[in-house]
PDB file of C-alpha atoms in Angstrom:
ATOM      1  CA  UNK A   1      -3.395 -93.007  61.558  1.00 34.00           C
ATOM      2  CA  UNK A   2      -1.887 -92.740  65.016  1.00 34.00           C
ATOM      3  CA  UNK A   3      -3.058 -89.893  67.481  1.00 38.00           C
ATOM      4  CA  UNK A   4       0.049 -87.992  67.577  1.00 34.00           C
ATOM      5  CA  UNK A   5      -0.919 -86.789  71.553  1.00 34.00           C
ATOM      6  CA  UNK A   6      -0.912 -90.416  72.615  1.00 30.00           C
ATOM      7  CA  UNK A   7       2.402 -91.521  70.482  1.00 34.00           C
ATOM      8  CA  UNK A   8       3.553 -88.438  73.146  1.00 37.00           C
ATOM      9  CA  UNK A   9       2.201 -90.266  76.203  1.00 44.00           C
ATOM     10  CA  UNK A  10       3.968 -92.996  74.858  1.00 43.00           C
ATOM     11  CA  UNK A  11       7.404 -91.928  74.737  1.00 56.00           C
ATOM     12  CA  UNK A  12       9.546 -93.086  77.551  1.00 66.00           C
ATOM     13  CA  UNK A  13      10.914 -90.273  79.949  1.00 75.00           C
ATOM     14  CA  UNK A  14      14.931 -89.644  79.520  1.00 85.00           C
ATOM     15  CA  UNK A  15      17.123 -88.984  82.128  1.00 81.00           C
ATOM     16  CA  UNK A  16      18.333 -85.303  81.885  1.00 84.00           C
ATOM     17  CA  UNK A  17      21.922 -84.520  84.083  1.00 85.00           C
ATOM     18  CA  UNK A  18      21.480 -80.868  86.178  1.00 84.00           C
ATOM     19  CA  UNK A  19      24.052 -79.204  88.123  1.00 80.00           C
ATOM     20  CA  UNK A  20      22.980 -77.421  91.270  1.00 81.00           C
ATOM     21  CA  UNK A  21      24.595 -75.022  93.246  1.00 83.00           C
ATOM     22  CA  UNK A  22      26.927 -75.998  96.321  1.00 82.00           C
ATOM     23  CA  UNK A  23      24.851 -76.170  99.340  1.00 81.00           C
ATOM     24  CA  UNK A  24      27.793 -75.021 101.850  1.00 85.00           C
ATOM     25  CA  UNK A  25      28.081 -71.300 100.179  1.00 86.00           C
ATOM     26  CA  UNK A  26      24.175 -70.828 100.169  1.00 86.00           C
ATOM     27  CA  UNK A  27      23.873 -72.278 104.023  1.00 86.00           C
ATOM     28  CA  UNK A  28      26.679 -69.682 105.147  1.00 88.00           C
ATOM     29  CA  UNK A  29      24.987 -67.192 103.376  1.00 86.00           C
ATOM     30  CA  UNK A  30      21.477 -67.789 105.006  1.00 86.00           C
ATOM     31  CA  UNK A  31      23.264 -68.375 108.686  1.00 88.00           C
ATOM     32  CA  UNK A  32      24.796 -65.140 108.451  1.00 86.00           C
ATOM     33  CA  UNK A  33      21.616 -63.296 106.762  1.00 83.00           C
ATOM     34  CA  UNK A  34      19.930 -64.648 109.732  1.00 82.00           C
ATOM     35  CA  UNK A  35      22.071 -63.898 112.192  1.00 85.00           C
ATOM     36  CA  UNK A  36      22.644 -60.293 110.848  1.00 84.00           C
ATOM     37  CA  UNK A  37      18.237 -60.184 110.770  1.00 80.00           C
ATOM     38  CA  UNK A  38      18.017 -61.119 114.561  1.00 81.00           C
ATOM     39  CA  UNK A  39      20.657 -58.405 115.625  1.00 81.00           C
ATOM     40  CA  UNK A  40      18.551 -56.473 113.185  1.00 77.00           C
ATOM     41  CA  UNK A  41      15.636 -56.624 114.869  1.00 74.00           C
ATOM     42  CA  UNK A  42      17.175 -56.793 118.350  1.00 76.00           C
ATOM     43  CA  UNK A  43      18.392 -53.279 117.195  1.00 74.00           C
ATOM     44  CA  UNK A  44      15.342 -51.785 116.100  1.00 65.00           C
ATOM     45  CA  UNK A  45      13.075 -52.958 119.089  1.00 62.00           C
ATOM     46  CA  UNK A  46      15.294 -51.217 121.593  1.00 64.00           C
ATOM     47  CA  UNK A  47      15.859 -48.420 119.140  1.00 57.00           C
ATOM     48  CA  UNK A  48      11.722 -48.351 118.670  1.00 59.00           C
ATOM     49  CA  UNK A  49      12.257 -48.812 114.786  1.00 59.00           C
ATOM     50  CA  UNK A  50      10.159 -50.562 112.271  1.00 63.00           C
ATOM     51  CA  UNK A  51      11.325 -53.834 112.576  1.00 69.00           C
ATOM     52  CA  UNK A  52       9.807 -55.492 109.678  1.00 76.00           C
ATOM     53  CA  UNK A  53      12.557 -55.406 107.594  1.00 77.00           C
ATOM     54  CA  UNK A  54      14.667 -57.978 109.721  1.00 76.00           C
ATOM     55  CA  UNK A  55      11.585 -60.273 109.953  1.00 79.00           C
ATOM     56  CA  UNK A  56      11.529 -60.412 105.935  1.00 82.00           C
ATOM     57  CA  UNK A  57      14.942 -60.651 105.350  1.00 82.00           C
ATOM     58  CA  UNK A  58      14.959 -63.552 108.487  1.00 82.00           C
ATOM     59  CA  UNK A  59      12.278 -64.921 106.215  1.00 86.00           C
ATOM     60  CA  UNK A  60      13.719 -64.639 102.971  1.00 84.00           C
ATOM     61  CA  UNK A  61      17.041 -66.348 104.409  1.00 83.00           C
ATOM     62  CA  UNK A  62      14.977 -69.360 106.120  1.00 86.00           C
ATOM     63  CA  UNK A  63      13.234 -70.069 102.445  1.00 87.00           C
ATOM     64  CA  UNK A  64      16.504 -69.769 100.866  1.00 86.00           C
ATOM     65  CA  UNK A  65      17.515 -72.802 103.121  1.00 85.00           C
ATOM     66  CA  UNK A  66      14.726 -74.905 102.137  1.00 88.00           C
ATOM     67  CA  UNK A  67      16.542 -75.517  98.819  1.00 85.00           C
ATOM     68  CA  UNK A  68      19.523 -77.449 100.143  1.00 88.00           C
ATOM     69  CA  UNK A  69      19.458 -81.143  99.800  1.00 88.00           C
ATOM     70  CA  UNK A  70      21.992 -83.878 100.674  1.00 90.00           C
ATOM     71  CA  UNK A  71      22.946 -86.466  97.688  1.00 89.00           C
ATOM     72  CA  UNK A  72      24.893 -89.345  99.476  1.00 90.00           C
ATOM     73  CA  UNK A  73      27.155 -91.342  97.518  1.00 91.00           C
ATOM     74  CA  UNK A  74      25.496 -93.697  94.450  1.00 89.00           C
ATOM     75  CA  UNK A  75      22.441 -91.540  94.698  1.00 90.00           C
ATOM     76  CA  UNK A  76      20.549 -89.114  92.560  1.00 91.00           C
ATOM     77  CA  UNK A  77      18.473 -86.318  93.071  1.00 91.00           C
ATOM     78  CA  UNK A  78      15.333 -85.976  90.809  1.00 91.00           C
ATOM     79  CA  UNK A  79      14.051 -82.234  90.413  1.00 90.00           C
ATOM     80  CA  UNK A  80      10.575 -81.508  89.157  1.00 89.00           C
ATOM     81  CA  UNK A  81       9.005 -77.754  88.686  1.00 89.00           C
ATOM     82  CA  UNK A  82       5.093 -78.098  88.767  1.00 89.00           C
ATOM     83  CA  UNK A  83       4.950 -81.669  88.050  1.00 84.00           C
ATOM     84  CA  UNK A  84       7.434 -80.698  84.543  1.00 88.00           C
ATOM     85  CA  UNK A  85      10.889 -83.291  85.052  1.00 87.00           C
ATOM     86  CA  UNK A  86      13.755 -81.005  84.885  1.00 89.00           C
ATOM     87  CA  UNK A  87      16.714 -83.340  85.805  1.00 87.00           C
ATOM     88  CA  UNK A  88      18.544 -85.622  88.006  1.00 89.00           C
ATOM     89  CA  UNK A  89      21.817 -83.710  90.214  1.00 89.00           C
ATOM     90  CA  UNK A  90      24.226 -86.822  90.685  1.00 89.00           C
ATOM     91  CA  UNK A  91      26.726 -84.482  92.412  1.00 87.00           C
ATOM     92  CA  UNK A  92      27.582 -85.913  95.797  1.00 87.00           C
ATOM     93  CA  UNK A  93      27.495 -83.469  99.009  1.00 88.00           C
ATOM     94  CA  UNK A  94      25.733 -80.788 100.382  1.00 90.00           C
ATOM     95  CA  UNK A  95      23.533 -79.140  97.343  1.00 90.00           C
ATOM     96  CA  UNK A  96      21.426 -76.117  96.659  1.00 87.00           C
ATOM     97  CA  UNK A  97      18.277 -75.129  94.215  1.00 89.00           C
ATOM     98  CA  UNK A  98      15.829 -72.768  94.340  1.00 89.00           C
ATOM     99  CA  UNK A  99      13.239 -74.077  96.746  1.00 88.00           C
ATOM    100  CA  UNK A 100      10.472 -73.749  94.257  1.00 90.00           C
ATOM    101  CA  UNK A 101      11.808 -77.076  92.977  1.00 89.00           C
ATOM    102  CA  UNK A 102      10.995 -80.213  94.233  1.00 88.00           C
ATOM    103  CA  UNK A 103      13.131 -83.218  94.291  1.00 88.00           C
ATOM    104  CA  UNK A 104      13.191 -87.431  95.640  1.00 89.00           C
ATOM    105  CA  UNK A 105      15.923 -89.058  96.281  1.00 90.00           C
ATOM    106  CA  UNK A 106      16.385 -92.179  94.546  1.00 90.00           C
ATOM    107  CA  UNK A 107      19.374 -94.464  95.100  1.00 90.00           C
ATOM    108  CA  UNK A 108      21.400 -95.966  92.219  1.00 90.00           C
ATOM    109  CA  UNK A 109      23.476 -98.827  94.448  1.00 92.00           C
ATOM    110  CA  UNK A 110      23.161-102.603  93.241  1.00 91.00           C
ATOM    111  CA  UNK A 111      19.992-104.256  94.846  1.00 91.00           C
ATOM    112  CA  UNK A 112      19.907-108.111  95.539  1.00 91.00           C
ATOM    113  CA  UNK A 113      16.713-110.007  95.323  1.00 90.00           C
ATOM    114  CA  UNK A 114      16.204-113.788  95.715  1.00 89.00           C
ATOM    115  CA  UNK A 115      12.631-114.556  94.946  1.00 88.00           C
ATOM    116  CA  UNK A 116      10.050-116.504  96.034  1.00 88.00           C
ATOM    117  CA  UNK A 117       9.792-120.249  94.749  1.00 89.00           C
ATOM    118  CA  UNK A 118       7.838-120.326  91.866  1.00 87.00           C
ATOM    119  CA  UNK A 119       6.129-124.188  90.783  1.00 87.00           C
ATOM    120  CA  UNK A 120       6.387-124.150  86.994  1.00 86.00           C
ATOM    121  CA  UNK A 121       5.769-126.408  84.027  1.00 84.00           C
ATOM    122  CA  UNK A 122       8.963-127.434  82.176  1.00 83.00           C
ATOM    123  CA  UNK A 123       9.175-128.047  78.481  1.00 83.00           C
ATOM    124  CA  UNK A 124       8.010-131.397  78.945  1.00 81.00           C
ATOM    125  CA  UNK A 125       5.431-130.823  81.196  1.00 80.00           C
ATOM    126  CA  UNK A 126       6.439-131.736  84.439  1.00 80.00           C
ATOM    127  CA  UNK A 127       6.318-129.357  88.036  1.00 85.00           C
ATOM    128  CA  UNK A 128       9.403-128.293  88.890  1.00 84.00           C
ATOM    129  CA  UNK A 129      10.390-126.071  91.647  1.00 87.00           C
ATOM    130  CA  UNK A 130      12.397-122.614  90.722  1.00 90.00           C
ATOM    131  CA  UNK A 131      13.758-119.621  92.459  1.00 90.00           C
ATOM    132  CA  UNK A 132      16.352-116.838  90.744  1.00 90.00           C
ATOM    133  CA  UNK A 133      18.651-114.273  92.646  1.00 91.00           C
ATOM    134  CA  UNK A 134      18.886-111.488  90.393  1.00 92.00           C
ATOM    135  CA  UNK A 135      21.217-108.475  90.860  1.00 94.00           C
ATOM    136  CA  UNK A 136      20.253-105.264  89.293  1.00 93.00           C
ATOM    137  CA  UNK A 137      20.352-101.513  90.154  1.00 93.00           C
ATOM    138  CA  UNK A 138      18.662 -98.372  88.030  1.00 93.00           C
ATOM    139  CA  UNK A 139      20.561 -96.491  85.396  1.00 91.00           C
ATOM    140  CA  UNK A 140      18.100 -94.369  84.406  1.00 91.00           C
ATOM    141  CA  UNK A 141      16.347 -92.467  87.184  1.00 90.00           C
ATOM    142  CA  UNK A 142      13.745 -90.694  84.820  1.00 90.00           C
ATOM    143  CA  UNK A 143      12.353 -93.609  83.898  1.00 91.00           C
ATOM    144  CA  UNK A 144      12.031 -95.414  86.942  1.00 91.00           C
ATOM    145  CA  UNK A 145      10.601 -92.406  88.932  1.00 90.00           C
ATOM    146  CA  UNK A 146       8.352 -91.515  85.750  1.00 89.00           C
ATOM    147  CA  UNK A 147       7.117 -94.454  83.027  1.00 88.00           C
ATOM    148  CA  UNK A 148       6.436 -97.198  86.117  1.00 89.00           C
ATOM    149  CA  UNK A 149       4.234 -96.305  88.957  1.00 89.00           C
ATOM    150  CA  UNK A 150       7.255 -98.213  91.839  1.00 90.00           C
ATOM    151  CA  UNK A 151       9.805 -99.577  90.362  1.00 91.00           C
ATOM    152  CA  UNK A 152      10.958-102.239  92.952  1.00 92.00           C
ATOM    153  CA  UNK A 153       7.505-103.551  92.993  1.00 92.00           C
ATOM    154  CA  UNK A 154       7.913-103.869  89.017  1.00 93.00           C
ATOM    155  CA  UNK A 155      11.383-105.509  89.157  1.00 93.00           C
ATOM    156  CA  UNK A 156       9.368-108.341  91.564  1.00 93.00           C
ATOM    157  CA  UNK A 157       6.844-109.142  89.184  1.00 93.00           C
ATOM    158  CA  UNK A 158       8.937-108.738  86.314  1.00 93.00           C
ATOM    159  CA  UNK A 159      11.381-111.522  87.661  1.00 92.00           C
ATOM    160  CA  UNK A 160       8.485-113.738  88.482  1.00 92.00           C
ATOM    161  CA  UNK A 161       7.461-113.951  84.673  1.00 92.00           C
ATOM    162  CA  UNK A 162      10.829-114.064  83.724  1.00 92.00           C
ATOM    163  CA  UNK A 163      11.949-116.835  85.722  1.00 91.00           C
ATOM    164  CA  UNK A 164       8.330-118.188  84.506  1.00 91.00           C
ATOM    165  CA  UNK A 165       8.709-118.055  81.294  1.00 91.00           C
ATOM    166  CA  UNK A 166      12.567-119.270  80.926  1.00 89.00           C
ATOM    167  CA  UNK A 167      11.479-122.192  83.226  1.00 87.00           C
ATOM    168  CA  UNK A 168       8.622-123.429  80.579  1.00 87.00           C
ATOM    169  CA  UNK A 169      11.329-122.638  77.696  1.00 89.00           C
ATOM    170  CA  UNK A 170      13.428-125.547  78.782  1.00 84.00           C
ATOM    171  CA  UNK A 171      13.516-129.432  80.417  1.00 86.00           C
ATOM    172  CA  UNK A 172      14.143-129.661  83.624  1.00 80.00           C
ATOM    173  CA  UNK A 173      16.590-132.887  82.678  1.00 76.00           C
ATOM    174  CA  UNK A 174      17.933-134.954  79.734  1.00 70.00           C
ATOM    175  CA  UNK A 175      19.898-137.670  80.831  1.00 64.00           C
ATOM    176  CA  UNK A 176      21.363-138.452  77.292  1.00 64.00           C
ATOM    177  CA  UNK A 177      22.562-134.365  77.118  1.00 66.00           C
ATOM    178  CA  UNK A 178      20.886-134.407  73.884  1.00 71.00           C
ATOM    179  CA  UNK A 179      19.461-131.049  74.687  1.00 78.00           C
ATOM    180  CA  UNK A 180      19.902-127.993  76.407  1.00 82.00           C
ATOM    181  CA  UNK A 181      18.078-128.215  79.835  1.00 81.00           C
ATOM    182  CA  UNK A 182      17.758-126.192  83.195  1.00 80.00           C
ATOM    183  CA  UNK A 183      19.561-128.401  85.533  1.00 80.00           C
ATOM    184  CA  UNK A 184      22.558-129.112  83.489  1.00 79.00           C
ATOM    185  CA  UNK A 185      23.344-126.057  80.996  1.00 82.00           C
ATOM    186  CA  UNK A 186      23.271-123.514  83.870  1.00 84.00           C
ATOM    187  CA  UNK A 187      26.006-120.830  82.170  1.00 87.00           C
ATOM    188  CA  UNK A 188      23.977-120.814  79.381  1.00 88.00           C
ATOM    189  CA  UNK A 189      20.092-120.576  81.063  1.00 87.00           C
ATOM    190  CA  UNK A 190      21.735-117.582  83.277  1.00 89.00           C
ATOM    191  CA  UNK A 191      22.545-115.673  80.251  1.00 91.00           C
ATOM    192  CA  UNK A 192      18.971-116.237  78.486  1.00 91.00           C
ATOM    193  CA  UNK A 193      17.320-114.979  81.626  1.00 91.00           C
ATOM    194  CA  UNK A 194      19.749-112.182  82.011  1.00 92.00           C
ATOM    195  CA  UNK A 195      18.288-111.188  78.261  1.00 92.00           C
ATOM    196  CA  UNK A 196      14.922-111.787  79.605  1.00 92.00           C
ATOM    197  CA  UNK A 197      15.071-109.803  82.735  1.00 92.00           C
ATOM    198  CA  UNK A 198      16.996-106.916  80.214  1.00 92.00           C
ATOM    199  CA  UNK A 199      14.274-106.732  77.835  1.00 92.00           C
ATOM    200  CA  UNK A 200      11.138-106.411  80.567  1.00 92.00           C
ATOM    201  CA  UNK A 201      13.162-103.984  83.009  1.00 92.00           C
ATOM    202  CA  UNK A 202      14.368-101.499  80.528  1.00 90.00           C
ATOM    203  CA  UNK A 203      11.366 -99.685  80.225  1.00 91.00           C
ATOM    204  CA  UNK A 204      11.881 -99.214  83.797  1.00 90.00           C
ATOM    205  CA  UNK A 205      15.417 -98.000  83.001  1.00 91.00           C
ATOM    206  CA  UNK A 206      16.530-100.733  85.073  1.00 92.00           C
ATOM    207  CA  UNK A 207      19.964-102.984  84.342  1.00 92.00           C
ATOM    208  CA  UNK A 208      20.121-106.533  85.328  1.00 93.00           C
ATOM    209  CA  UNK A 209      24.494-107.276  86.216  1.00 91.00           C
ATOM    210  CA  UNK A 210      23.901-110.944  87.535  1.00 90.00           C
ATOM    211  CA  UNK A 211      21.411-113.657  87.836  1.00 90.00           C
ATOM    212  CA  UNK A 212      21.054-117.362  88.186  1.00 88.00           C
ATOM    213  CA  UNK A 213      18.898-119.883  90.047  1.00 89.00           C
ATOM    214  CA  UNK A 214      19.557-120.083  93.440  1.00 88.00           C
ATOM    215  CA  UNK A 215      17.176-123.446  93.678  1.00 87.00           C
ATOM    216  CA  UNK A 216      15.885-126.054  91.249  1.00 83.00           C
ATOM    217  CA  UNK A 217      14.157-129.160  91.693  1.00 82.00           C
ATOM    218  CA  UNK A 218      11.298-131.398  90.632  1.00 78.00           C
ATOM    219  CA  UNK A 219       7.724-130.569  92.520  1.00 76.00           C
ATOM    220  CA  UNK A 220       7.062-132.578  95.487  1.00 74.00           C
ATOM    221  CA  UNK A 221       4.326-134.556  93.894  1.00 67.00           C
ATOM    222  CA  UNK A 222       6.734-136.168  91.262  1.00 60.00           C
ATOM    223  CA  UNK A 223      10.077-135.800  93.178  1.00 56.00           C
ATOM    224  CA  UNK A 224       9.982-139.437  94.439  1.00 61.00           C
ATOM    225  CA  UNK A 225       8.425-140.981  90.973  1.00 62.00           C
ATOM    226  CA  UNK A 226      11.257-138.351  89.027  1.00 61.00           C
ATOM    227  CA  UNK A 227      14.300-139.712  91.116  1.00 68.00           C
ATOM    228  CA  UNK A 228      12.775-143.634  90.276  1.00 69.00           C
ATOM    229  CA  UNK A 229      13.213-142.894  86.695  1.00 66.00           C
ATOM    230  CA  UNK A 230      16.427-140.893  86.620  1.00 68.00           C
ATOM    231  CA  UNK A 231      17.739-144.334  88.662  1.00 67.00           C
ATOM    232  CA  UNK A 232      16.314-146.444  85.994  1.00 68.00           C
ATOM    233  CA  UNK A 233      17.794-144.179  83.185  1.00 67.00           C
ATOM    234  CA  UNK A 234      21.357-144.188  84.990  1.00 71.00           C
ATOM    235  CA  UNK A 235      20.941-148.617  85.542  1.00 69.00           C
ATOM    236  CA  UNK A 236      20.132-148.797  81.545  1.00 68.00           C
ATOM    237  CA  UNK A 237      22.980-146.935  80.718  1.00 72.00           C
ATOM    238  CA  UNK A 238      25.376-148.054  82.562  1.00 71.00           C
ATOM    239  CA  UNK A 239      24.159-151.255  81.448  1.00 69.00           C
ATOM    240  CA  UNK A 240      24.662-150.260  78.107  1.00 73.00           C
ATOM    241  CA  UNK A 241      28.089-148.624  78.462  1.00 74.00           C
ATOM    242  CA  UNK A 242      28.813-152.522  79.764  1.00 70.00           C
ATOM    243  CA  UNK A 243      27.569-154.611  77.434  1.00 71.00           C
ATOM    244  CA  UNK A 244      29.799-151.806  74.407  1.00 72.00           C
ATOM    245  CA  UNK A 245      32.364-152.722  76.274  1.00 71.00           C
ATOM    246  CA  UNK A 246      32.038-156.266  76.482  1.00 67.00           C
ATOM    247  CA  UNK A 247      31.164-156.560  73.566  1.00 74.00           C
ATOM    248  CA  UNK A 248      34.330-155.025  72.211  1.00 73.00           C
ATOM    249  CA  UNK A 249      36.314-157.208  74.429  1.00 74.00           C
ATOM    250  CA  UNK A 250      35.329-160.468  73.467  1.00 70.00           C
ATOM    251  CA  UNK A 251      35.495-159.602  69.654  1.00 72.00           C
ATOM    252  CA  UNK A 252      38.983-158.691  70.280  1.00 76.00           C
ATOM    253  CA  UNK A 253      39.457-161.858  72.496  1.00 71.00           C
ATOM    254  CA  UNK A 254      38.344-163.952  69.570  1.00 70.00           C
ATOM    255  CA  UNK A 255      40.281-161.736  66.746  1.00 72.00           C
ATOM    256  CA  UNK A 256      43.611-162.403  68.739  1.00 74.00           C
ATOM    257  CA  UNK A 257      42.464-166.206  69.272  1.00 66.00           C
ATOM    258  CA  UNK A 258      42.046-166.774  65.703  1.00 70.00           C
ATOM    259  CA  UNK A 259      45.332-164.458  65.189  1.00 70.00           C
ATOM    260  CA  UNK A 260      47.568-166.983  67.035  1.00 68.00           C
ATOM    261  CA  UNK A 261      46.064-169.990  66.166  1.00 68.00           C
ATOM    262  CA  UNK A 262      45.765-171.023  69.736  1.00 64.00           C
ATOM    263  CA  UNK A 263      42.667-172.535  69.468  1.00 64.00           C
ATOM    264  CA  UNK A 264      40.201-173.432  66.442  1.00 66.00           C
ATOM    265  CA  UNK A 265      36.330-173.616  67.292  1.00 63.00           C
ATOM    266  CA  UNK A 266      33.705-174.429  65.221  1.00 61.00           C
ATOM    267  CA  UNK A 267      30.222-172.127  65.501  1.00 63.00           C
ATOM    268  CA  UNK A 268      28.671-174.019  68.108  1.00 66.00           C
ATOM    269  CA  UNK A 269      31.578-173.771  70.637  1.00 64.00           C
ATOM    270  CA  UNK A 270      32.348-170.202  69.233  1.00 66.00           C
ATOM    271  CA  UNK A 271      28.745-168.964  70.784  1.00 68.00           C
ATOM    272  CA  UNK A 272      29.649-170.711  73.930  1.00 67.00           C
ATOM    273  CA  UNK A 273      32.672-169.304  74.427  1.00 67.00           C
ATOM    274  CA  UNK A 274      30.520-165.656  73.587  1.00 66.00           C
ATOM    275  CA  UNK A 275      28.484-166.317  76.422  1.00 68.00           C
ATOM    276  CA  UNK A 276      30.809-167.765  78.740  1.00 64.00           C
ATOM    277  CA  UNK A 277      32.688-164.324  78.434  1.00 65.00           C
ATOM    278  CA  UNK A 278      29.887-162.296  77.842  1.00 65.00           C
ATOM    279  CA  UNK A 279      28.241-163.642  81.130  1.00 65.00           C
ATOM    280  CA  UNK A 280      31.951-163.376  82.685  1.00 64.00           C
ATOM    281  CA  UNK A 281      31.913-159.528  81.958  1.00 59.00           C
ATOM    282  CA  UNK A 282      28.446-158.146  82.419  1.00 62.00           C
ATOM    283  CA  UNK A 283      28.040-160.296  85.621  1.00 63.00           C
ATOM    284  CA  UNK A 284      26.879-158.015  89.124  1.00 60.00           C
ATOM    285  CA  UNK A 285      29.138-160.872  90.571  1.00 59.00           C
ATOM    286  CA  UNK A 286      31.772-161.855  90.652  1.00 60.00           C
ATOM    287  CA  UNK A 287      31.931-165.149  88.697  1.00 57.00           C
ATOM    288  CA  UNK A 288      33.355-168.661  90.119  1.00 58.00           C
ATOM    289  CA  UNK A 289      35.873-170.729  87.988  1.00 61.00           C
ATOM    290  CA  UNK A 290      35.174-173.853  86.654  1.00 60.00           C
ATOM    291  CA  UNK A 291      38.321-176.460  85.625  1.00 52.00           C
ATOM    292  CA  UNK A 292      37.758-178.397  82.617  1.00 56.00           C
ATOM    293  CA  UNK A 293      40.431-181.282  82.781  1.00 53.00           C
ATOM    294  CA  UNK A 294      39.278-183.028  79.163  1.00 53.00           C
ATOM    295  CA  UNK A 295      38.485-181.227  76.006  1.00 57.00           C
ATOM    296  CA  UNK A 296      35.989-178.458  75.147  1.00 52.00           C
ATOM    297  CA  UNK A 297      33.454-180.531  73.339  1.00 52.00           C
ATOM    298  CA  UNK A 298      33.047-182.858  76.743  1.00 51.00           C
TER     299      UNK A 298
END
């Protein structure tokens, strides 16, 4: 059975909205508490009175300012009492709360990060060079502030593995698109990592609006033997998209032949002609005509 104090440690912290006071009432306030404290005392020196009564009411309007805070625009305001969370204040401006509270300011814009070049293993095995930009910004400020120890150092290393882990997922390459594969099913890799990066950064309360790799390519070390066989791969099939073709040529070729009755050959001189054409269409050159003035079997 579960210790139901550390099930409580375990719970992730929830944002909680707050709404402070306007700052720009409370600082008029103090100004003119102060002022009115100075002529106070001003008063009461030349009037030999006690004059400790403007020096605490000077004081009590100087703590009173303590408790104004500025939230700029996609920013929150985090407010703690004695360590306890209390809430975020999202309220833009000039704000005010008693100054027994404390507060950081934690900013909720979108955040850009390209990161470093990682060398990982694909599916297959082989090094391959990867880097992702990710875009992502925090939702929930409790969380962030409270269940990671810093955030932006966690989004780094959470991207790392990420882009780790999709990278080893996949192939780098599959020249017969028989599978899906980093280099040429981007849309669809973007989205998986996007999931990824979702799943490690929410316990950061952290969203993830855009990613993708910003570079891709096969480790140094195999780059030039990698490009050798992708050449090789392309020569065979082309090759093979030829020789289809041909193929279908010269049965058609023979079909209409035999159609018209333009010319009867026997097996032998049917293979010839096979050749002839088939040499004819899958040469690399460009073939040179020969004139046969007497009959095909000469």
């Amino acid at each position: 059975m579960s210790n139901p104090a550390i099930a409580a440690d375990l719970q992730s912290s929830q944002e909680v909205r707050v709404a402070s006071a306007s700052g720009y009432t409370v600082m008029f306030g103090t100004l003119v508490a102060m002022a009115a404290a100075v002529w106070w005392f001003v008063a009461d020196v030349r009037g030999h009175g006690l004059v400790w009564p403007s020096i605490i009411m000077f004081l009590g309007a100087l703590f009173l300012s303590l408790g104004l805070y500025v939230v700029q625009p996609n920013q929150a305001y985090s407010i703690t009492l004695f360590g306890t969370y209390k809430g975020t204040d999202r309220a833009t401006g000039l704000r005010w709360v008693w100054p027994w509270y404390s507060g950081k300011k934690l900013s909720v814009r979108a955040n850009n990060l390209i990161s470093e070049r990682l060398k990982v293993n694909d599916q297959r095995g082989n090094p391959i060079e990867i880097a992702a930009q990710v875009v992502w910004r925090v939702t929930d400020t409790a969380q962030a502030l409270f269940d990671v120890d810093d955030y932006k150092a966690f989004v780094i290393v959470q991207i790392e593995a990420a882009v780790r882990t999709i990278g080893a997922r996949y192939p780098y390459d599959d020249f017969e698109h028989l599978e899906v594969t980093l280099r040429g099913n981007h849309d669809q890799i973007a989205a998986e990592l996007r999931t990824e990066l979702m799943a490690r950064l929410a316990v950061a309360g952290i969203t993830v609006d855009e990613c993708g790799f910003t570079h891709l390519a096969y480790a140094q070390e195999i780059a030039g033997a990698m490009l050798r066989r992708q050449q090789a791969q392309a020569v065979v099939a082309a090759r093979k998209t030829l020789v289809e073709g041909a193929v279908g040529m010269v049965e058609m070729a023979l079909e209409m032949l035999s159609e018209k009755n333009v010319v009867h050959l026997d097996d032998e001189r049917r293979a010839a002609m096979v050749s002839n054409l088939m040499v004819v269409l899958c040469g690399e050159r460009d073939t040179q005509p020969v004139v046969n003035a007497g009959s095909l079997y000469q």
